[in-house]
Short mmCIF file of C-alpha atoms in Angstrom, two decimals:
data_model
loop_
_atom_site.label_atom_id
_atom_site.label_comp_id
_atom_site.label_asym_id
_atom_site.label_seq_id
_atom_site.Cartn_x
_atom_site.Cartn_y
_atom_site.Cartn_z
CA MET J 237 -4.32 -35.24 39.60
CA ARG J 238 -0.79 -33.87 39.77
CA LYS J 239 -0.39 -33.87 36.23
CA SER J 240 -4.63 -32.77 35.65
CA THR J 241 -3.00 -29.52 37.67
CA ALA J 242 0.22 -28.59 35.70
CA ILE J 243 -1.33 -28.53 32.16
CA THR J 244 -4.44 -26.75 33.81
CA THR J 245 -1.87 -24.54 35.73
CA ALA J 246 -0.01 -24.13 31.64
CA LEU J 247 -3.29 -23.55 29.74
CA MET J 248 -4.17 -20.93 31.67
CA LEU J 249 -0.44 -19.31 31.83
CA LEU J 250 -0.76 -19.20 28.48
CA LEU J 251 -3.68 -17.43 27.88
CA LEU J 252 -2.74 -14.70 30.66
CA THR J 253 -0.06 -14.18 27.96
CA MET J 254 -1.73 -14.18 24.92
CA PRO J 255 -3.63 -10.42 25.58
CA LEU J 256 0.71 -9.53 25.99
CA ILE J 257 2.15 -11.16 23.25
CA ALA J 258 -0.97 -9.70 20.88
CA GLN J 259 -0.02 -5.64 22.35
CA ASP J 260 2.87 -6.59 21.15
CA ASP J 261 2.65 -6.88 18.00
CA ASP J 262 2.80 -3.72 15.62
CA GLU J 263 1.93 -5.69 13.22
CA GLY J 264 0.23 -3.54 10.27
CA GLU J 265 0.26 -0.67 11.88
CA GLY J 266 2.47 2.10 10.62
CA GLY J 267 4.50 4.81 12.08
CA ASP J 268 4.23 8.58 11.99
CA ILE J 269 2.90 10.28 8.27
CA PRO J 270 4.05 13.14 7.42
CA SER J 271 1.82 16.22 7.80
CA GLY J 272 0.66 16.87 4.17
CA VAL J 273 1.11 14.36 2.51
CA ASP J 274 -1.88 12.80 -0.35
CA GLY J 275 -1.18 9.82 0.21
CA TYR J 276 0.62 6.62 2.17
CA VAL J 277 1.60 3.44 1.68
CA SER J 278 3.05 1.13 3.99
CA PHE J 279 4.71 -1.58 3.81
CA ASN J 280 6.08 -4.78 5.46
CA ALA J 281 9.01 -6.58 4.38
CA ILE J 282 8.28 -10.52 4.11
CA GLU J 283 11.61 -12.38 4.74
CA GLY J 284 13.48 -11.11 1.88
CA GLU J 285 11.13 -12.52 -0.38
CA GLU J 286 8.83 -10.08 -0.97
CA TRP J 287 7.35 -5.99 -0.34
CA GLN J 288 4.07 -6.01 1.12
CA VAL J 289 1.02 -3.62 1.19
CA ILE J 290 0.61 -3.42 4.78
CA ASP J 291 -2.04 -0.16 4.48
CA PHE J 292 -2.39 2.94 2.58
CA GLU J 293 -4.73 6.44 2.49
CA GLY J 294 -5.38 9.60 0.96
CA GLU J 295 -5.43 10.69 -2.49
CA GLY J 296 -4.16 9.47 -5.64
CA ILE J 297 -3.55 5.83 -4.63
CA SER J 298 -5.10 2.78 -6.48
CA THR J 299 -3.97 -0.46 -4.89
CA ALA J 300 -4.44 -2.93 -2.75
CA THR J 301 -3.21 -4.37 0.61
CA GLY J 302 -0.77 -7.35 0.13
CA GLN J 303 0.02 -6.22 -3.18
CA ALA J 304 3.25 -5.24 -3.70
CA SER J 305 1.67 -2.49 -6.79
CA PHE J 306 0.28 0.25 -6.98
CA ARG J 307 -0.97 3.11 -9.24
CA LEU J 308 0.07 6.77 -7.88
CA GLU J 309 -0.86 10.15 -9.52
CA VAL J 310 0.34 12.82 -11.43
CA GLY J 311 1.50 15.80 -9.01
CA GLY J 312 0.85 14.06 -5.70
CA ASP J 313 2.60 14.59 -2.48
CA TYR J 314 3.67 10.94 -1.07
CA TYR J 315 4.72 8.82 1.72
CA PHE J 316 5.71 5.52 1.39
CA ASP J 317 5.99 4.45 5.44
CA LEU J 318 8.67 1.91 5.96
CA SER J 319 7.82 1.91 9.69
CA ASN J 320 7.60 -2.21 9.61
CA VAL J 321 10.63 -2.80 7.87
CA ASP J 322 14.36 -2.59 9.24
CA SER J 323 15.96 -1.26 6.56
CA GLU J 324 18.88 -0.91 7.46
CA ARG J 325 18.11 -5.42 5.89
CA TYR J 326 16.01 -4.29 3.48
CA PRO J 327 16.55 -0.42 2.13
CA LEU J 328 13.54 0.91 0.18
CA ASP J 329 15.23 1.70 -3.99
CA ILE J 330 12.53 3.50 -6.23
CA ILE J 331 14.15 3.28 -9.79
CA SER J 332 13.47 3.45 -13.67
CA SER J 333 12.31 0.60 -15.95
CA ASN J 334 16.44 0.63 -17.46
CA GLY J 335 17.23 0.13 -14.30
CA LYS J 336 17.77 3.71 -12.80
CA LEU J 337 18.67 5.05 -9.70
CA LEU J 338 15.22 8.06 -9.02
CA LEU J 339 15.32 7.94 -5.13
CA SER J 340 16.49 6.07 -2.36
CA GLN J 341 15.87 5.04 1.47
CA ARG J 342 19.62 4.68 1.67
CA GLU J 343 21.89 7.48 2.83
CA ASP J 344 25.72 6.93 1.10
CA ALA J 345 23.21 6.40 -2.64
CA VAL J 346 23.95 7.98 -5.80
CA THR J 347 19.95 9.30 -7.28
CA SER J 348 18.82 11.20 -10.69
CA ASP J 349 19.07 14.67 -11.47
CA LEU J 350 15.27 14.70 -11.44
CA ASP J 351 13.99 17.87 -12.33
CA GLY J 352 11.66 19.84 -9.54
CA VAL J 353 11.55 16.27 -7.17
CA ASP J 354 11.09 17.60 -3.55
CA SER J 355 12.40 14.26 -1.76
CA SER J 356 13.11 12.92 1.71
CA ALA J 357 14.59 9.33 2.79
CA ASP J 358 14.63 8.76 6.23
CA GLU J 359 15.43 4.76 7.72
CA ASP J 360 10.95 5.42 8.86
CA GLY J 361 10.31 5.74 4.74
CA VAL J 362 10.45 7.62 1.83
CA ARG J 363 8.88 10.56 0.82
CA PHE J 364 7.96 12.72 -2.67
CA VAL J 365 6.21 14.43 -5.25
CA LEU J 366 4.94 13.02 -8.50
CA THR J 367 6.39 15.53 -10.62
CA GLU J 368 5.84 14.87 -14.66
CA ASP J 369 9.41 14.49 -15.18
CA LEU J 370 9.09 11.15 -12.75
CA ALA J 371 6.69 9.93 -13.27
CA GLU J 372 8.22 9.38 -16.78
CA GLN J 373 10.74 6.99 -14.99
CA ILE J 374 9.45 6.21 -12.01
CA SER J 375 8.24 1.81 -12.83
CA ARG J 376 9.62 0.00 -9.84
CA PHE J 377 11.03 -0.51 -5.55
CA ARG J 378 12.88 -2.15 -4.45
CA ALA J 379 15.62 -3.25 -1.83
CA ALA J 380 18.33 -2.22 -2.48
CA THR J 381 19.75 -5.53 -0.40
CA TYR J 382 17.18 -7.62 -2.82
CA PRO J 383 16.47 -7.25 -5.86
CA GLN J 384 13.95 -10.03 -5.43
CA MET J 385 12.10 -7.56 -3.50
CA TYR J 386 10.40 -5.28 -5.36
CA GLY J 387 6.46 -4.07 -6.86
CA PHE J 388 5.41 -2.23 -9.75
CA ILE J 389 4.83 1.28 -9.45
CA SER J 390 2.75 3.22 -12.72
CA ALA J 391 2.47 6.86 -12.95
CA VAL J 392 -1.18 7.39 -13.73
CA PRO J 393 -2.70 11.32 -14.47
CA GLU J 394 -4.16 13.48 -11.93
CA GLY J 395 -7.50 12.90 -11.98
CA SER J 396 -7.87 9.95 -12.80
CA HIS J 397 -8.07 8.18 -9.80
CA ALA J 398 -11.58 10.88 -8.83
CA GLU J 399 -12.68 10.33 -12.76
CA ALA J 400 -12.42 6.51 -12.66
CA GLU J 401 -14.44 6.43 -9.50
CA GLU J 402 -17.03 8.59 -10.60
CA ALA J 403 -18.33 6.74 -13.96
CA ARG J 404 -18.24 3.45 -11.35
CA GLN J 405 -21.18 5.27 -10.19
CA GLN J 406 -22.25 6.47 -12.47
CA ALA J 407 -22.61 2.60 -14.04
CA ALA J 408 -24.25 2.03 -10.81
CA GLU J 409 -26.19 4.36 -10.65
CA GLU J 410 -27.16 3.48 -14.29
CA GLN J 411 -27.77 0.01 -13.19
CA GLU J 412 -29.88 0.34 -10.58
CA ALA J 413 -32.32 2.91 -12.45
CA GLU J 414 -32.67 -0.17 -15.39
CA ALA J 415 -32.58 -2.24 -12.75
CA GLU J 416 -36.12 -0.47 -10.77
CA GLU J 417 -37.36 -0.41 -14.93
CA GLY J 418 -37.77 -3.46 -15.45
CA THR J 419 -39.16 -4.11 -12.60
CA ASP J 420 -41.53 -1.89 -13.35
CA GLU J 421 -42.06 -3.20 -16.29
CA ALA J 422 -43.11 -6.33 -14.97
CA GLY J 423 -45.48 -4.64 -12.60
CA GLY J 424 -47.10 -3.40 -15.13
CA GLU J 425 -47.58 -6.78 -17.36
CA GLN J 426 -48.48 -8.20 -14.81
CA GLU J 427 -51.40 -5.73 -13.99
CA GLN J 428 -52.39 -5.67 -17.29
CA GLU J 429 -53.42 -9.30 -17.04
CA GLY J 430 -55.08 -9.77 -14.17
#
């Protein structure tokens, strides 16, 4: 009898502490996103192995949760939220296809001179405007201390995400109209036979 009471008590304690454990888990919740950004991508670092997008929102971003690559529209003001990442251990670098350092979260990093690029970085993230000059060079992001942790960034022309969404909607409407026409035609043929 004592054994079952001890087990029951242990289970009750476990159940009582579970909500507290869940409340303490911040994974997936980003930090403060600066006002005025067009879009943000929130990252997580997976044990020195990979980057993972845990959230994204706004104009000009095309990606999916769990991915480590995305497209950004030229002209957008973007924020890479790294508040869920130990930035001392995994500082983010944004580099060109030939490995030139373009932007960095590291304080001591020497980055390339880019015409008209407005950028800032701190332990919680990196903010930048994707200018034409930066768009021509941007290629990847990586953890400076773990180069195997990388992802890809593609720059796309301004407005291309909106155009693609409009084309998808138009195609869906056309498919729906064709489906309705097919239904109407099938109904008309049945009436003629009957």
